[in-house]
């Protein structure tokens, strides 16, 4: 209202009251920023791979908790070789069933991972399932090596790259 009465910004901003108002607003803004930083730190504590994300990226994930597919855009920063996850179902029954690399290699999870609770909790469950599934696939690949009727050449073409290198 005061700015409407006095449209000259230099005169308006030179008042002592306006300076005090700005200083108080800056204090409140600092308090909000500190609270947000503390909140993001607790989320990073719940899932350490969130440290690879900027505050803006983490906020984007946390603000879309009702849409688990929103995490897809940030998976590459959280997991080195994961481009995307395969989801099945909808709503409360949604699960993650496989991981895909940028090279289009797919590794199916040993068992589906439910998308329940906080994002850091189900991403931790995905991380654990990734480790179990890669171990299972490596064992299957090793078992298939001796049984494959097409020999080594066919075996290399049938299994994902990381399994062949082992």
Coordinates of C-alpha atoms in Angstrom, one line a residue:
X1 CA 0.0 0.0 0.0
X2 CA 2.9 2.4 0.8
X3 CA 4.5 1.7 -2.6
X4 CA 1.2 2.7 -4.3
X5 CA 1.1 6.0 -2.4
X6 CA 4.8 6.7 -3.1
X7 CA 5.8 5.3 -6.5
X8 CA 9.4 6.7 -6.1
X9 CA 11.4 3.5 -5.2
X10 CA 14.5 5.3 -3.9
X11 CA 12.4 7.3 -1.4
X12 CA 10.4 4.3 -0.4
X13 CA 13.4 2.0 0.1
X14 CA 15.4 4.5 2.1
X15 CA 13.1 4.4 5.0
X16 CA 14.3 2.7 8.2
X17 CA 11.2 0.6 8.5
X18 CA 11.7 -0.9 5.1
X19 CA 15.2 -1.8 5.9
X20 CA 14.1 -3.6 9.1
X21 CA 11.4 -5.4 7.1
X22 CA 13.9 -6.7 4.6
X23 CA 16.3 -7.8 7.3
X24 CA 13.5 -9.7 9.1
X25 CA 12.5 -11.3 5.8
X26 CA 16.1 -12.4 5.2
X27 CA 16.3 -14.0 8.6
X28 CA 13.1 -15.9 8.0
X29 CA 14.3 -17.0 4.5
X30 CA 17.6 -18.2 6.1
X31 CA 15.6 -20.2 8.7
X32 CA 13.5 -21.8 5.9
X33 CA 16.6 -22.7 3.9
X34 CA 18.2 -24.3 6.9
X35 CA 15.1 -26.3 7.6
X36 CA 15.0 -27.5 4.0
X37 CA 18.7 -28.4 4.1
X38 CA 18.2 -30.4 7.3
X39 CA 15.2 -32.2 5.8
X40 CA 17.1 -33.1 2.6
X41 CA 20.0 -34.3 4.8
X42 CA 17.7 -36.7 6.7
X43 CA 16.4 -38.1 3.3
X44 CA 20.0 -38.5 2.2
X45 CA 20.7 -40.3 5.4
X46 CA 17.9 -42.8 4.6
X47 CA 19.3 -43.5 1.1
X48 CA 23.0 -42.6 0.7
X49 CA 22.8 -42.6 -3.1
X50 CA 20.7 -39.4 -2.8
X51 CA 24.1 -37.6 -2.2
X52 CA 24.7 -38.0 -5.9
X53 CA 21.7 -35.7 -6.6
X54 CA 21.5 -31.9 -6.3
X55 CA 19.1 -30.4 -3.9
X56 CA 16.8 -29.5 -6.8
X57 CA 16.8 -33.0 -8.2
X58 CA 16.1 -34.5 -4.8
X59 CA 13.3 -32.1 -4.2
X60 CA 11.8 -33.0 -7.6
X61 CA 11.8 -36.7 -6.6
X62 CA 10.4 -36.0 -3.1
X63 CA 7.7 -33.7 -4.4
X64 CA 6.3 -36.4 -6.7
X65 CA 6.1 -39.3 -4.2
X66 CA 2.7 -40.2 -5.6
X67 CA 4.3 -40.8 -9.0
X68 CA 7.1 -43.4 -8.7
X69 CA 7.9 -43.1 -12.4
X70 CA 9.3 -39.6 -11.7
X71 CA 12.4 -41.3 -10.2
X72 CA 13.3 -42.7 -13.7
X73 CA 14.9 -39.4 -14.8
X74 CA 17.3 -39.5 -11.9
X75 CA 18.3 -43.2 -11.8
X76 CA 21.5 -42.7 -13.8
X77 CA 22.8 -40.4 -11.1
X78 CA 21.9 -42.8 -8.3
X79 CA 23.0 -46.1 -10.0
X80 CA 25.9 -46.1 -12.3
X81 CA 24.6 -48.6 -15.0
X82 CA 20.9 -48.3 -14.6
X83 CA 18.9 -46.4 -17.2
X84 CA 15.4 -47.2 -16.0
X85 CA 13.3 -49.7 -14.0
X86 CA 10.4 -51.7 -15.3
X87 CA 7.2 -51.1 -13.3
X88 CA 4.1 -53.3 -13.2
X89 CA 0.7 -52.6 -11.8
X90 CA -0.7 -49.3 -10.6
X91 CA -1.4 -47.5 -7.4
X92 CA -0.8 -49.5 -4.1
X93 CA -0.1 -52.7 -6.1
X94 CA 2.7 -51.2 -8.2
X95 CA 6.0 -53.2 -8.2
X96 CA 9.4 -52.9 -9.9
X97 CA 10.3 -56.1 -11.8
X98 CA 13.5 -55.4 -13.8
X99 CA 16.3 -53.0 -14.4
X100 CA 17.6 -51.8 -17.8
X101 CA 20.9 -50.4 -18.8
X102 CA 21.5 -47.7 -21.4
X103 CA 22.8 -50.5 -23.7
X104 CA 19.3 -52.0 -23.6
X105 CA 20.3 -55.0 -21.4
X106 CA 17.6 -56.1 -19.1
X107 CA 18.0 -57.9 -15.8
X108 CA 14.9 -59.2 -14.3
X109 CA 14.6 -59.0 -10.5
X110 CA 14.6 -62.2 -8.5
X111 CA 11.3 -61.1 -7.1
X112 CA 9.2 -58.0 -7.6
X113 CA 9.9 -55.0 -5.3
X114 CA 6.8 -53.2 -4.0
X115 CA 6.6 -49.5 -4.3
X116 CA 5.4 -48.7 -0.8
X117 CA 6.3 -46.0 1.7
X118 CA 8.9 -43.3 1.4
X119 CA 10.9 -43.2 -1.8
X120 CA 14.2 -43.7 0.1
X121 CA 12.8 -47.0 1.5
X122 CA 11.7 -48.5 -1.7
X123 CA 14.9 -47.4 -3.5
X124 CA 16.9 -49.1 -0.8
X125 CA 14.8 -52.2 -1.4
X126 CA 15.6 -51.9 -5.2
X127 CA 19.3 -51.6 -4.4
X128 CA 19.3 -54.8 -2.3
X129 CA 17.3 -56.6 -5.0
X130 CA 19.7 -55.4 -7.7
X131 CA 22.6 -57.0 -5.8
X132 CA 20.7 -60.3 -5.3
X133 CA 19.5 -60.4 -8.9
X134 CA 22.9 -59.7 -10.4
X135 CA 24.3 -62.5 -8.2
X136 CA 21.5 -64.9 -9.3
X137 CA 22.0 -64.0 -13.0
X138 CA 25.8 -64.4 -12.7
X139 CA 25.3 -67.9 -11.2
X140 CA 22.9 -68.8 -14.0
X141 CA 25.3 -67.5 -16.6
X142 CA 28.1 -69.5 -15.1
X143 CA 25.9 -72.7 -15.0
X144 CA 24.9 -72.1 -18.6
X145 CA 28.4 -71.7 -19.8
X146 CA 29.2 -75.4 -19.6
X147 CA 25.7 -76.5 -20.8
X148 CA 25.2 -74.2 -23.7
X149 CA 24.9 -76.3 -26.9
X150 CA 26.1 -73.4 -29.1
X151 CA 29.4 -73.1 -27.3
X152 CA 31.1 -70.0 -26.1
X153 CA 30.1 -67.8 -29.0
X154 CA 26.4 -68.4 -28.5
X155 CA 26.8 -68.1 -24.7
X156 CA 28.4 -64.6 -25.1
X157 CA 25.5 -63.5 -27.3
X158 CA 22.8 -64.8 -24.9
X159 CA 24.0 -63.2 -21.7
X160 CA 24.4 -59.6 -20.6
X161 CA 27.8 -58.0 -21.1
X162 CA 28.7 -57.8 -17.4
X163 CA 28.0 -61.5 -16.9
X164 CA 30.3 -62.4 -19.8
X165 CA 33.2 -60.3 -18.6
X166 CA 33.2 -62.0 -15.2

